[in-house]
């Protein structure tokens, strides 16, 4: 009875708990022998920090994705540097890009490969067929080099030494580059001397000689040259209307002596240009009120063209012409006002290139 009371006190308030063992314990129960093992640590109660599991290295798929993306970017850049714009948009390059993208996407699904796959994806986003090909297209358009997309016949035409629809014999029979240069220098010297003697104006050289290869009309450059001489300008303005006419009359005499035509005026009342257009170009339809006079002579069928302009800021009623002249002065250093002259000639063949020009023409009998 005493045992039952004690047991009742022991199990009071333990509803739902497993039953206690009978007095004296279970039959054949054994006590553990040997040292007792420490109980497992309770999370949050241990005084020492738990050891985090070590990170696993990226698997081989991540390395493959990274190396593939970098190699593909290098291939694109090398192709661009070699000028293979057409190859960038070829079937082979597009197929290769799809393979690279597939490898990278596959690697993204692996937790251990995801970091390297993300780097490879970033490289591919920057260097892909669209971006690198676009750069190549812009460069090709700027340089006019479309070799990869041209047939052998087109490439042959592109190397034509003359100019399309122009008789190459004209370049051989007319003044050479060296002859035009010599003739221009002699003309300038005489004009400067006569005007200085007559009016006392002094001169300054404007700009440098410019030699520019002519396009041949087939997408390439010919062996012919467009020549622009050095310019010459008076250091003093010419405002008086009568003096302007006298200066142009004197120049007219000199150019005729040098085998050129009479001076032709673009700005006077006999030029045939509409008055409204004269106002836009020269500031007024009346030569007395114009800020610019423009005269021209040539020695056709020879290629030399002579230009003489007079700039007069006293006739600039709006101030716009002064702004334009100041900008030109900043670029070339030429005077804002006064007389300026220059010679331009197109389709010139240098004496040094004559033999090569004739030899190359033999490859184009029908041109």
Short mmCIF file of C-alpha atoms in Angstrom, two decimals:
data_model
loop_
_atom_site.label_atom_id
_atom_site.label_comp_id
_atom_site.label_asym_id
_atom_site.label_seq_id
_atom_site.Cartn_x
_atom_site.Cartn_y
_atom_site.Cartn_z
CA UNK A 1 0.00 0.00 0.00
CA UNK A 2 2.85 2.34 0.85
CA UNK A 3 4.45 1.48 -2.45
CA UNK A 4 1.28 2.33 -4.34
CA UNK A 5 1.02 5.72 -2.60
CA UNK A 6 4.59 6.56 -3.42
CA UNK A 7 4.07 5.53 -7.01
CA UNK A 8 0.93 7.65 -7.25
CA UNK A 9 2.87 10.69 -5.99
CA UNK A 10 5.66 9.98 -8.50
CA UNK A 11 3.46 9.85 -11.55
CA UNK A 12 1.07 12.64 -10.56
CA UNK A 13 0.77 15.35 -13.26
CA UNK A 14 2.49 13.21 -15.86
CA UNK A 15 -0.51 12.42 -17.99
CA UNK A 16 0.60 11.35 -21.46
CA UNK A 17 4.17 10.58 -20.35
CA UNK A 18 5.56 7.04 -20.86
CA UNK A 19 5.00 4.73 -17.86
CA UNK A 20 7.67 4.52 -15.19
CA UNK A 21 9.49 1.21 -14.74
CA UNK A 22 8.15 -1.17 -12.13
CA UNK A 23 9.76 -1.29 -8.68
CA UNK A 24 13.15 -2.87 -8.98
CA UNK A 25 13.36 -2.11 -12.67
CA UNK A 26 12.70 -4.31 -15.69
CA UNK A 27 13.70 -7.94 -15.59
CA UNK A 28 17.13 -8.67 -17.11
CA UNK A 29 17.84 -4.95 -17.63
CA UNK A 30 21.57 -4.15 -17.90
CA UNK A 31 23.41 -1.06 -16.88
CA UNK A 32 25.89 0.33 -19.41
CA UNK A 33 29.45 -0.60 -18.71
CA UNK A 34 32.51 1.50 -19.55
CA UNK A 35 32.93 5.27 -19.70
CA UNK A 36 29.88 7.31 -20.42
CA UNK A 37 29.86 9.26 -23.72
CA UNK A 38 29.10 12.94 -23.55
CA UNK A 39 25.60 13.87 -24.46
CA UNK A 40 25.14 15.63 -27.80
CA UNK A 41 25.30 19.39 -27.69
CA UNK A 42 22.01 21.19 -27.68
CA UNK A 43 21.80 23.81 -30.44
CA UNK A 44 21.98 27.34 -29.07
CA UNK A 45 23.27 26.21 -25.66
CA UNK A 46 26.85 25.30 -26.59
CA UNK A 47 29.46 27.84 -25.56
CA UNK A 48 31.71 27.02 -28.50
CA UNK A 49 30.97 27.88 -32.17
CA UNK A 50 29.97 25.05 -34.45
CA UNK A 51 32.26 24.19 -37.39
CA UNK A 52 30.79 25.12 -40.82
CA UNK A 53 31.00 22.56 -43.55
CA UNK A 54 33.79 23.28 -46.11
CA UNK A 55 32.79 24.70 -49.52
CA UNK A 56 33.01 22.30 -52.38
CA UNK A 57 35.10 23.42 -55.39
CA UNK A 58 33.47 24.15 -58.76
CA UNK A 59 33.03 21.10 -60.86
CA UNK A 60 34.49 20.57 -64.35
CA UNK A 61 31.34 21.92 -66.06
CA UNK A 62 31.96 25.39 -64.61
CA UNK A 63 35.52 25.44 -65.88
CA UNK A 64 34.36 24.30 -69.32
CA UNK A 65 31.78 27.08 -69.49
CA UNK A 66 34.31 29.75 -68.45
CA UNK A 67 37.05 28.62 -70.84
CA UNK A 68 34.57 28.24 -73.69
CA UNK A 69 33.21 31.76 -73.20
CA UNK A 70 36.69 33.31 -73.09
CA UNK A 71 37.90 31.38 -76.14
CA UNK A 72 34.82 32.41 -78.12
CA UNK A 73 35.43 36.08 -77.22
CA UNK A 74 39.05 35.77 -78.37
CA UNK A 75 37.97 34.19 -81.66
CA UNK A 76 35.60 37.09 -82.31
CA UNK A 77 38.24 39.71 -81.54
CA UNK A 78 40.87 38.00 -83.70
CA UNK A 79 38.40 37.75 -86.58
CA UNK A 80 37.55 41.44 -86.19
CA UNK A 81 41.22 42.43 -86.16
CA UNK A 82 41.80 40.38 -89.32
CA UNK A 83 39.03 42.28 -91.10
CA UNK A 84 36.70 39.30 -91.42
CA UNK A 85 33.45 41.20 -90.93
CA UNK A 86 31.55 38.81 -93.19
CA UNK A 87 32.88 35.81 -91.24
CA UNK A 88 31.42 37.18 -88.03
CA UNK A 89 27.94 36.80 -89.49
CA UNK A 90 28.65 33.43 -91.12
CA UNK A 91 26.87 30.19 -90.31
CA UNK A 92 29.96 28.77 -88.60
CA UNK A 93 30.27 31.65 -86.14
CA UNK A 94 26.56 31.70 -85.35
CA UNK A 95 26.57 27.94 -84.75
CA UNK A 96 29.59 28.25 -82.48
CA UNK A 97 27.84 30.94 -80.48
CA UNK A 98 24.80 28.69 -79.98
CA UNK A 99 27.07 25.92 -78.70
CA UNK A 100 28.76 28.31 -76.27
CA UNK A 101 25.41 29.57 -75.00
CA UNK A 102 24.16 25.99 -74.54
CA UNK A 103 27.23 25.07 -72.48
CA UNK A 104 26.86 28.14 -70.28
CA UNK A 105 23.14 27.56 -69.70
CA UNK A 106 23.81 23.94 -68.80
CA UNK A 107 26.43 25.01 -66.27
CA UNK A 108 24.02 27.48 -64.66
CA UNK A 109 21.83 24.57 -63.51
CA UNK A 110 24.69 23.16 -61.43
CA UNK A 111 25.16 24.78 -58.02
CA UNK A 112 28.89 24.06 -58.02
CA UNK A 113 29.36 25.42 -61.58
CA UNK A 114 27.09 28.44 -61.29
CA UNK A 115 29.77 30.99 -60.34
CA UNK A 116 32.02 30.31 -63.32
CA UNK A 117 29.00 29.99 -65.60
CA UNK A 118 27.84 33.47 -64.55
CA UNK A 119 31.28 34.91 -65.39
CA UNK A 120 31.23 33.16 -68.76
CA UNK A 121 27.74 34.53 -69.41
CA UNK A 122 28.92 38.08 -68.67
CA UNK A 123 31.85 37.68 -71.10
CA UNK A 124 29.51 36.36 -73.78
CA UNK A 125 27.04 39.19 -73.30
CA UNK A 126 29.81 41.72 -73.97
CA UNK A 127 31.61 39.81 -76.73
CA UNK A 128 29.11 38.18 -79.05
CA UNK A 129 28.40 38.09 -82.76
CA UNK A 130 26.01 41.04 -82.58
CA UNK A 131 28.27 43.48 -80.70
CA UNK A 132 31.60 42.55 -82.29
CA UNK A 133 29.97 42.19 -85.71
CA UNK A 134 28.44 45.64 -85.31
CA UNK A 135 31.83 47.15 -84.54
CA UNK A 136 33.25 45.41 -87.60
CA UNK A 137 30.42 46.68 -89.79
CA UNK A 138 30.96 50.27 -88.66
CA UNK A 139 34.68 50.02 -89.34
CA UNK A 140 34.10 48.40 -92.73
CA UNK A 141 31.62 51.10 -93.68
CA UNK A 142 34.05 53.83 -92.69
CA UNK A 143 36.98 52.34 -94.61
CA UNK A 144 34.98 50.96 -97.54
CA UNK A 145 36.66 47.55 -97.22
CA UNK A 146 34.10 44.95 -98.17
CA UNK A 147 36.59 42.46 -99.59
CA UNK A 148 35.07 39.39 -98.07
CA UNK A 149 31.70 40.00 -99.74
CA UNK A 150 33.03 40.81 -103.22
CA UNK A 151 33.55 38.51 -106.15
CA UNK A 152 36.89 38.24 -107.91
CA UNK A 153 35.47 40.39 -110.71
CA UNK A 154 34.47 43.11 -108.27
CA UNK A 155 37.87 43.03 -106.61
CA UNK A 156 39.46 43.34 -110.04
CA UNK A 157 37.32 46.39 -110.82
CA UNK A 158 38.14 47.89 -107.43
CA UNK A 159 41.83 47.92 -108.38
CA UNK A 160 41.19 49.87 -111.60
CA UNK A 161 43.89 52.60 -111.78
CA UNK A 162 41.72 55.13 -113.65
CA UNK A 163 38.29 56.64 -113.01
CA UNK A 164 35.02 55.08 -114.15
CA UNK A 165 33.57 56.51 -117.39
CA UNK A 166 36.64 58.68 -117.95
CA UNK A 167 39.09 57.98 -120.73
CA UNK A 168 42.39 57.02 -119.05
CA UNK A 169 44.24 58.51 -122.01
CA UNK A 170 43.13 61.94 -120.82
CA UNK A 171 45.20 61.50 -117.68
CA UNK A 172 48.19 60.52 -119.79
CA UNK A 173 47.88 63.40 -122.25
CA UNK A 174 47.04 66.28 -119.89
CA UNK A 175 49.26 68.13 -117.45
CA UNK A 176 50.85 65.94 -114.83
CA UNK A 177 50.77 66.64 -111.11
CA UNK A 178 54.24 68.12 -111.26
CA UNK A 179 53.35 70.36 -114.24
CA UNK A 180 50.24 71.71 -112.53
CA UNK A 181 52.19 72.45 -109.38
CA UNK A 182 54.83 74.34 -111.34
CA UNK A 183 52.21 76.27 -113.33
CA UNK A 184 50.32 77.22 -110.16
CA UNK A 185 53.44 78.47 -108.44
CA UNK A 186 54.33 80.62 -111.45
CA UNK A 187 50.79 82.03 -111.68
CA UNK A 188 50.71 82.90 -108.00
CA UNK A 189 54.10 84.57 -108.17
CA UNK A 190 53.05 86.82 -111.05
CA UNK A 191 49.71 87.76 -109.47
CA UNK A 192 51.36 88.62 -106.15
CA UNK A 193 54.06 90.68 -107.81
CA UNK A 194 51.67 92.65 -110.04
CA UNK A 195 49.16 93.37 -107.25
CA UNK A 196 51.90 94.42 -104.82
CA UNK A 197 53.43 96.75 -107.41
CA UNK A 198 50.03 98.25 -108.33
CA UNK A 199 48.28 98.44 -104.94
CA UNK A 200 50.97 97.82 -102.36
CA UNK A 201 49.27 94.79 -100.77
CA UNK A 202 51.43 92.25 -98.99
CA UNK A 203 50.82 88.52 -98.95
CA UNK A 204 50.77 85.56 -96.57
CA UNK A 205 50.66 81.85 -97.39
CA UNK A 206 47.47 80.06 -96.33
CA UNK A 207 47.41 76.33 -95.58
CA UNK A 208 49.50 73.57 -97.12
CA UNK A 209 49.40 71.66 -100.36
CA UNK A 210 46.91 68.79 -100.27
CA UNK A 211 47.11 65.63 -102.40
CA UNK A 212 44.07 63.37 -102.21
CA UNK A 213 43.63 60.07 -104.13
CA UNK A 214 40.63 60.07 -106.45
CA UNK A 215 37.99 57.34 -106.07
CA UNK A 216 37.83 55.14 -109.15
CA UNK A 217 34.06 54.64 -109.18
CA UNK A 218 34.33 50.91 -108.49
CA UNK A 219 34.76 51.09 -104.71
CA UNK A 220 38.51 51.61 -104.69
CA UNK A 221 41.11 54.33 -105.16
CA UNK A 222 42.59 55.21 -108.53
CA UNK A 223 46.18 56.22 -109.15
CA UNK A 224 45.02 59.73 -109.99
CA UNK A 225 45.29 62.65 -107.58
CA UNK A 226 43.16 65.67 -106.69
CA UNK A 227 45.57 68.53 -106.11
CA UNK A 228 44.90 71.59 -103.96
CA UNK A 229 47.70 74.12 -103.94
CA UNK A 230 48.83 76.26 -101.06
CA UNK A 231 46.71 79.39 -100.81
CA UNK A 232 47.78 83.01 -100.83
CA UNK A 233 46.01 85.93 -99.17
CA UNK A 234 46.56 89.65 -98.83
CA UNK A 235 47.27 90.80 -95.31
CA UNK A 236 45.02 93.85 -95.76
CA UNK A 237 41.28 94.05 -96.44
CA UNK A 238 39.86 95.49 -99.67
CA UNK A 239 36.67 97.47 -98.98
CA UNK A 240 36.42 99.91 -101.88
CA UNK A 241 34.19 98.67 -104.70
CA UNK A 242 36.27 100.34 -107.41
CA UNK A 243 39.53 98.89 -106.07
CA UNK A 244 38.00 95.41 -106.05
CA UNK A 245 37.16 95.77 -109.75
CA UNK A 246 40.67 96.99 -110.55
CA UNK A 247 42.24 94.07 -108.66
CA UNK A 248 40.11 91.56 -110.53
CA UNK A 249 40.90 93.20 -113.87
CA UNK A 250 44.62 92.91 -113.14
CA UNK A 251 44.26 89.23 -112.15
CA UNK A 252 42.28 88.67 -115.34
CA UNK A 253 45.23 89.91 -117.40
CA UNK A 254 47.68 87.66 -115.57
CA UNK A 255 45.65 84.43 -115.86
CA UNK A 256 45.19 85.00 -119.61
CA UNK A 257 48.94 85.40 -119.96
CA UNK A 258 49.31 82.00 -118.27
CA UNK A 259 46.98 80.24 -120.67
CA UNK A 260 43.81 80.23 -118.59
CA UNK A 261 40.39 81.53 -119.56
CA UNK A 262 39.04 84.96 -118.67
CA UNK A 263 37.86 85.27 -115.08
CA UNK A 264 34.24 84.29 -114.56
CA UNK A 265 32.32 85.86 -111.66
CA UNK A 266 29.79 83.82 -109.71
CA UNK A 267 28.54 86.80 -107.74
CA UNK A 268 27.94 89.57 -110.28
CA UNK A 269 24.73 90.40 -112.14
CA UNK A 270 25.74 88.41 -115.23
CA UNK A 271 26.47 85.11 -113.53
CA UNK A 272 23.02 83.61 -114.12
CA UNK A 273 22.57 82.70 -110.47
CA UNK A 274 19.17 83.60 -109.00
CA UNK A 275 19.19 86.76 -106.85
CA UNK A 276 17.82 84.87 -103.84
CA UNK A 277 20.67 82.38 -104.08
CA UNK A 278 23.19 85.21 -104.37
CA UNK A 279 21.81 86.70 -101.18
CA UNK A 280 22.32 83.38 -99.40
CA UNK A 281 25.84 82.83 -100.77
CA UNK A 282 27.23 86.34 -100.91
CA UNK A 283 25.06 88.39 -98.58
CA UNK A 284 23.34 90.40 -101.31
CA UNK A 285 22.43 90.29 -105.00
CA UNK A 286 24.20 93.65 -105.42
CA UNK A 287 28.02 93.28 -105.74
CA UNK A 288 28.45 96.64 -103.97
CA UNK A 289 26.88 95.16 -100.83
CA UNK A 290 28.27 91.62 -100.95
CA UNK A 291 30.59 90.27 -98.27
CA UNK A 292 32.10 87.77 -100.73
CA UNK A 293 33.25 88.00 -104.35
CA UNK A 294 34.04 84.70 -106.08
CA UNK A 295 35.91 84.48 -109.40
CA UNK A 296 37.05 81.47 -111.41
CA UNK A 297 39.27 80.63 -114.40
CA UNK A 298 40.42 77.36 -115.99
CA UNK A 299 42.65 76.04 -118.76
CA UNK A 300 40.30 73.35 -120.16
CA UNK A 301 40.94 70.72 -121.50
CA UNK A 302 43.82 70.86 -119.04
CA UNK A 303 42.79 70.20 -115.43
CA UNK A 304 43.86 73.42 -113.72
CA UNK A 305 41.20 75.60 -112.04
CA UNK A 306 42.02 78.96 -110.47
CA UNK A 307 39.85 80.59 -107.76
CA UNK A 308 40.08 84.18 -106.46
CA UNK A 309 37.84 85.40 -103.62
CA UNK A 310 37.50 88.73 -101.89
CA UNK A 311 36.11 88.73 -98.32
CA UNK A 312 34.75 92.03 -96.97
CA UNK A 313 33.40 92.11 -93.41
CA UNK A 314 32.27 95.74 -93.88
CA UNK A 315 29.34 94.32 -95.88
CA UNK A 316 28.38 91.77 -93.23
CA UNK A 317 25.00 93.14 -92.16
CA UNK A 318 24.05 90.29 -89.80
CA UNK A 319 27.37 89.33 -88.21
CA UNK A 320 26.96 85.71 -89.28
CA UNK A 321 29.66 85.94 -91.92
CA UNK A 322 32.15 87.30 -89.39
CA UNK A 323 31.48 84.29 -87.16
CA UNK A 324 32.16 81.97 -90.11
CA UNK A 325 35.37 83.79 -91.01
CA UNK A 326 36.60 83.76 -87.43
CA UNK A 327 36.03 80.02 -87.30
CA UNK A 328 37.99 79.60 -90.54
CA UNK A 329 40.75 81.81 -89.18
CA UNK A 330 40.96 79.61 -86.09
CA UNK A 331 41.37 76.52 -88.28
CA UNK A 332 43.86 77.77 -90.87
CA UNK A 333 45.20 81.08 -89.58
CA UNK A 334 44.16 82.87 -92.77
CA UNK A 335 43.24 86.59 -92.59
CA UNK A 336 39.60 87.41 -91.93
CA UNK A 337 39.38 89.77 -94.92
CA UNK A 338 41.10 90.51 -98.20
CA UNK A 339 41.91 88.72 -101.45
CA UNK A 340 42.59 84.98 -101.42
CA UNK A 341 43.53 82.66 -104.30
CA UNK A 342 44.08 78.92 -104.77
CA UNK A 343 44.46 76.36 -107.58
CA UNK A 344 42.63 73.03 -107.68
CA UNK A 345 43.10 70.28 -110.25
CA UNK A 346 41.48 66.83 -110.48
CA UNK A 347 42.49 63.53 -112.07
CA UNK A 348 46.22 64.22 -112.08
CA UNK A 349 48.81 61.56 -112.73
CA UNK A 350 52.25 61.93 -111.20
CA UNK A 351 55.21 61.54 -113.54
CA UNK A 352 56.58 58.96 -111.11
CA UNK A 353 53.44 56.81 -111.54
CA UNK A 354 53.08 57.07 -115.31
CA UNK A 355 54.79 53.78 -116.23
CA UNK A 356 52.89 51.80 -113.58
CA UNK A 357 49.60 53.40 -114.65
CA UNK A 358 50.11 52.35 -118.28
CA UNK A 359 51.10 48.83 -117.24
CA UNK A 360 48.07 48.34 -115.01
CA UNK A 361 45.72 49.62 -117.71
CA UNK A 362 46.65 46.59 -119.81
CA UNK A 363 44.62 44.46 -117.40
CA UNK A 364 41.48 46.46 -118.26
CA UNK A 365 41.15 46.41 -122.06
CA UNK A 366 37.40 47.04 -122.02
CA UNK A 367 37.37 49.90 -119.54
#
